[in-house]
Amino acid sequence: NAGVTQTPKFRILKIGQSMTLQCTQDMNHNYMYWYRQDPGMGLKLIYYSVGAGITDKGEVPNGYNVSRSTTEDFPLRLELAAPSQTSVYFCASRRLAGGFFGTDTQYFGPGTRLTVL
Amino acid sequence: AQKITQTQPGMFVQEKEAVTLDCTYDTSDQSYGLFWYKQPSSGEMIFLIYQGSYDEQNATEGRYSLNFQKARKSANLVISASQLGDSAMYFCAIWYNFNKFYFGSGTKLNVKP
């Protein structure tokens, strides 16, 4: 299993440009998450999904959009990039088992480092 | 607002000694989970240990243990016998309200030889 993969690893955008961060997991997990990590800070949840076709906002959703057409893929779309979106973006997945608070943790991808200039 | 707090931005520990990283949380939910993650300089997030709000015993995973004091709303991570490879950022996180994770701001641990 490759686990959670993210592409690209690095990207530089100009203000106002758009892009899609790709995330794919091969563990057949129901739950998927997008986080951003600003320098020296913890992770903040942007969006999450509990299954194909179902998404919901997290703590910091403004400026982003997501879709979940398949179990495996959970792309994050940035429209009209702004310097405030310079961050490292992590995708994560978790399987649904043992109730909401089982010991299943999230499996994280390696991250995408995005710079908006 | 419900949140999680790590008050130690940085800590030093001598190799082979034990160290405690502090974490407090603020939630009105009865059901929640607490996690600790390690983030080395390479950037990946590594799961260390989990504690459920209904678990009566403190969680342990090898050299890691979680000192869970529910009444005080604290979930401190204890690393025994520190190793040089333990130098990293450590994040405490809380899981509640069905599907939401909140992370603390992290503690940077430096292990000295």
Short mmCIF file of C-alpha atoms in Angstrom, two decimals:
data_model
loop_
_atom_site.label_atom_id
_atom_site.label_comp_id
_atom_site.label_asym_id
_atom_site.label_seq_id
_atom_site.Cartn_x
_atom_site.Cartn_y
_atom_site.Cartn_z
CA ASN A 1 0.00 0.00 0.00
CA ALA A 2 1.20 3.48 -0.85
CA GLY A 3 -0.94 4.95 1.96
CA VAL A 4 -1.82 8.61 1.43
CA THR A 5 -0.15 10.31 -1.51
CA GLN A 6 -0.17 14.02 -2.32
CA THR A 7 0.87 15.90 -5.42
CA PRO A 8 2.61 18.17 -6.04
CA LYS A 9 5.24 18.30 -3.29
CA PHE A 10 6.05 21.94 -3.92
CA ARG A 11 4.33 24.71 -5.82
CA ILE A 12 4.73 28.45 -6.27
CA LEU A 13 1.66 30.40 -7.34
CA LYS A 14 1.15 34.00 -8.29
CA ILE A 15 -1.58 36.00 -6.58
CA GLY A 16 -4.91 35.30 -8.25
CA GLN A 17 -3.93 31.99 -9.81
CA SER A 18 -5.82 28.79 -9.09
CA MET A 19 -4.69 25.24 -8.54
CA THR A 20 -5.78 21.85 -7.29
CA LEU A 21 -3.89 19.86 -4.69
CA GLN A 22 -4.33 16.17 -5.26
CA CYS A 23 -4.78 13.57 -2.52
CA THR A 24 -5.24 9.84 -2.99
CA GLN A 25 -5.43 7.01 -0.48
CA ASP A 26 -5.41 3.30 -1.23
CA MET A 27 -6.56 2.03 2.17
CA ASN A 28 -10.30 2.22 1.41
CA HIS A 29 -10.78 4.72 4.23
CA ASN A 30 -14.11 6.45 4.58
CA TYR A 31 -12.88 9.65 6.19
CA MET A 32 -10.54 12.11 4.55
CA TYR A 33 -9.26 15.47 5.75
CA TRP A 34 -7.39 18.51 4.51
CA TYR A 35 -5.27 20.56 6.89
CA ARG A 36 -2.97 23.52 6.56
CA GLN A 37 0.05 24.14 8.71
CA ASP A 38 1.43 27.66 8.89
CA PRO A 39 5.05 28.16 9.97
CA GLY A 40 5.58 27.35 13.64
CA MET A 41 1.95 26.43 14.13
CA GLY A 42 -0.21 23.37 14.52
CA LEU A 43 -2.54 22.00 11.88
CA LYS A 44 -5.88 23.58 11.13
CA LEU A 45 -8.70 21.65 9.51
CA ILE A 46 -9.89 23.08 6.19
CA TYR A 47 -12.42 20.51 4.97
CA TYR A 48 -13.28 16.92 5.65
CA SER A 49 -15.29 14.14 4.05
CA VAL A 50 -17.05 11.15 5.57
CA GLY A 51 -17.46 9.34 2.28
CA ALA A 52 -17.90 9.77 -1.45
CA GLY A 53 -20.22 12.66 -2.18
CA ILE A 54 -20.20 14.02 1.39
CA THR A 55 -18.02 16.92 2.47
CA ASP A 56 -18.15 19.54 5.20
CA LYS A 57 -16.27 22.62 6.33
CA GLY A 58 -13.63 22.59 9.00
CA GLU A 59 -12.13 25.46 10.95
CA VAL A 60 -10.64 27.49 8.04
CA PRO A 61 -12.55 26.77 4.80
CA ASN A 62 -12.55 30.23 3.20
CA GLY A 63 -10.76 30.35 -0.13
CA TYR A 64 -10.92 26.59 -0.66
CA ASN A 65 -13.23 24.04 -2.20
CA VAL A 66 -13.28 20.26 -2.14
CA SER A 67 -15.04 17.39 -3.83
CA ARG A 68 -15.18 13.65 -3.15
CA SER A 69 -16.39 11.72 -6.15
CA THR A 70 -14.61 8.50 -5.19
CA THR A 71 -13.47 6.88 -1.96
CA GLU A 72 -9.83 7.20 -3.00
CA ASP A 73 -9.57 10.84 -4.07
CA PHE A 74 -10.11 14.08 -2.20
CA PRO A 75 -8.77 17.07 -4.16
CA LEU A 76 -8.49 20.54 -2.64
CA ARG A 77 -9.10 23.48 -4.93
CA LEU A 78 -7.63 26.94 -4.34
CA GLU A 79 -9.38 29.72 -6.24
CA LEU A 80 -7.75 33.14 -6.55
CA ALA A 81 -4.66 32.36 -4.51
CA ALA A 82 -3.63 34.88 -1.87
CA PRO A 83 -0.36 35.26 0.11
CA SER A 84 -2.28 34.22 3.25
CA GLN A 85 -2.62 30.77 1.70
CA THR A 86 1.12 30.21 1.80
CA SER A 87 1.36 27.11 3.95
CA VAL A 88 2.04 23.40 4.04
CA TYR A 89 -1.05 21.37 3.18
CA PHE A 90 -1.60 17.92 4.60
CA CYS A 91 -4.15 15.39 3.51
CA ALA A 92 -5.13 12.57 5.87
CA SER A 93 -7.45 9.58 5.91
CA ARG A 94 -9.07 7.39 8.55
CA ARG A 95 -11.22 4.29 8.29
CA LEU A 96 -14.60 4.06 10.00
CA ALA A 97 -14.39 1.36 12.63
CA GLY A 98 -15.13 0.89 16.28
CA GLY A 99 -17.34 3.94 16.62
CA PHE A 100 -16.35 7.57 16.51
CA PHE A 101 -13.64 7.37 19.11
CA GLY A 102 -11.89 4.16 18.32
CA THR A 103 -8.15 3.98 18.32
CA ASP A 104 -7.93 4.45 14.59
CA THR A 105 -5.81 7.44 13.96
CA GLN A 106 -5.39 9.49 10.86
CA TYR A 107 -2.79 8.57 8.31
CA PHE A 108 -1.13 11.62 6.87
CA GLY A 109 0.31 12.28 3.45
CA PRO A 110 3.76 13.85 3.08
CA GLY A 111 2.38 17.35 2.54
CA THR A 112 2.42 19.97 -0.21
CA ARG A 113 4.41 23.13 0.38
CA LEU A 114 2.64 26.03 -1.31
CA THR A 115 3.98 29.54 -1.69
CA VAL A 116 1.85 32.38 -3.06
CA LEU A 117 3.80 35.42 -4.27
CA ALA B 1 -14.38 28.13 21.52
CA GLN B 2 -13.15 24.67 22.12
CA LYS B 3 -9.45 24.38 21.81
CA ILE B 4 -6.27 22.69 22.81
CA THR B 5 -3.25 24.38 24.40
CA GLN B 6 0.42 23.55 24.54
CA THR B 7 2.20 26.09 26.71
CA GLN B 8 5.81 25.00 26.11
CA PRO B 9 7.09 26.33 22.77
CA GLY B 10 10.43 24.61 23.30
CA MET B 11 12.06 22.19 25.69
CA PHE B 12 15.45 20.64 26.23
CA VAL B 13 16.12 17.25 27.77
CA GLN B 14 19.28 15.29 28.36
CA GLU B 15 19.60 12.03 26.49
CA LYS B 16 18.30 9.03 28.51
CA GLU B 17 16.23 11.24 30.81
CA ALA B 18 12.43 11.41 30.89
CA VAL B 19 10.52 14.48 29.72
CA THR B 20 6.92 15.61 30.04
CA LEU B 21 5.20 17.68 27.36
CA ASP B 22 2.13 19.54 28.56
CA CYS B 23 -1.27 19.64 26.90
CA THR B 24 -4.54 21.04 28.19
CA TYR B 25 -7.85 21.06 26.41
CA ASP B 26 -11.15 22.79 26.64
CA THR B 27 -14.29 20.94 25.64
CA SER B 28 -17.81 20.60 26.92
CA ASP B 29 -18.25 17.30 25.11
CA GLN B 30 -18.24 14.11 27.18
CA SER B 31 -16.94 11.97 24.33
CA TYR B 32 -13.62 12.88 22.81
CA GLY B 33 -10.24 11.48 21.94
CA LEU B 34 -6.79 12.86 22.61
CA PHE B 35 -3.79 12.22 20.39
CA TRP B 36 -0.13 13.01 20.27
CA TYR B 37 1.81 13.32 17.03
CA LYS B 38 5.49 13.75 16.31
CA GLN B 39 6.71 15.87 13.43
CA PRO B 40 10.43 15.52 12.66
CA SER B 41 12.28 18.12 10.64
CA SER B 42 11.44 16.12 7.52
CA GLY B 43 7.83 17.24 7.98
CA GLU B 44 5.75 14.08 8.16
CA MET B 45 3.19 13.59 10.91
CA ILE B 46 3.74 10.44 12.98
CA PHE B 47 1.06 9.12 15.32
CA LEU B 48 2.38 8.34 18.81
CA ILE B 49 -0.43 7.62 21.25
CA TYR B 50 -4.19 7.89 21.80
CA GLN B 51 -6.41 8.33 24.89
CA GLY B 52 -10.20 8.12 24.83
CA SER B 53 -12.23 10.23 27.23
CA TYR B 54 -13.83 7.11 28.74
CA ASP B 55 -10.57 5.21 29.12
CA GLU B 56 -9.77 4.79 32.80
CA GLN B 57 -6.21 3.63 32.31
CA ASN B 58 -3.50 5.94 31.00
CA ALA B 59 -2.41 4.96 27.51
CA THR B 60 1.10 3.63 26.94
CA GLU B 61 2.98 2.85 23.75
CA GLY B 62 6.55 1.75 24.29
CA ARG B 63 8.50 4.73 25.66
CA TYR B 64 5.46 6.99 25.35
CA SER B 65 2.77 7.33 27.97
CA LEU B 66 -0.10 9.74 28.27
CA ASN B 67 -0.82 11.20 31.70
CA PHE B 68 -4.57 11.76 31.42
CA GLN B 69 -6.17 13.88 34.15
CA LYS B 70 -9.77 14.30 33.07
CA ALA B 71 -10.88 16.64 35.85
CA ARG B 72 -8.00 18.99 35.07
CA LYS B 73 -8.51 18.53 31.33
CA SER B 74 -4.89 17.70 30.76
CA ALA B 75 -3.25 15.06 28.59
CA ASN B 76 0.50 15.30 29.06
CA LEU B 77 2.89 13.17 27.03
CA VAL B 78 5.71 11.49 28.92
CA ILE B 79 8.71 10.24 26.97
CA SER B 80 10.94 7.97 28.98
CA ALA B 81 14.64 7.41 28.27
CA SER B 82 14.90 10.17 25.65
CA GLN B 83 16.86 9.44 22.51
CA LEU B 84 18.51 11.83 20.06
CA GLY B 85 15.93 10.76 17.47
CA ASP B 86 13.18 12.13 19.70
CA SER B 87 14.18 15.67 18.75
CA ALA B 88 11.15 16.97 16.87
CA MET B 89 7.96 18.99 17.14
CA TYR B 90 5.23 17.35 19.18
CA PHE B 91 1.57 18.13 18.69
CA CYS B 92 -1.34 17.36 20.95
CA ALA B 93 -4.73 17.03 19.26
CA ILE B 94 -8.32 16.56 20.35
CA TRP B 95 -11.02 14.74 18.45
CA TYR B 96 -14.65 15.52 19.24
CA ASN B 97 -17.98 16.45 17.72
CA PHE B 98 -18.03 13.49 15.39
CA ASN B 99 -15.41 14.42 12.88
CA LYS B 100 -13.28 17.34 13.88
CA PHE B 101 -9.68 17.48 14.90
CA TYR B 102 -8.04 20.43 16.63
CA PHE B 103 -4.29 20.63 17.05
CA GLY B 104 -2.24 22.55 19.56
CA SER B 105 0.57 24.87 18.47
CA GLY B 106 3.23 22.30 19.28
CA THR B 107 6.31 21.89 21.48
CA LYS B 108 9.76 21.69 19.98
CA LEU B 109 11.79 19.10 21.86
CA ASN B 110 15.57 19.08 21.68
CA VAL B 111 17.41 16.09 23.11
CA LYS B 112 20.97 16.88 24.13
CA PRO B 113 23.72 14.24 24.00
#
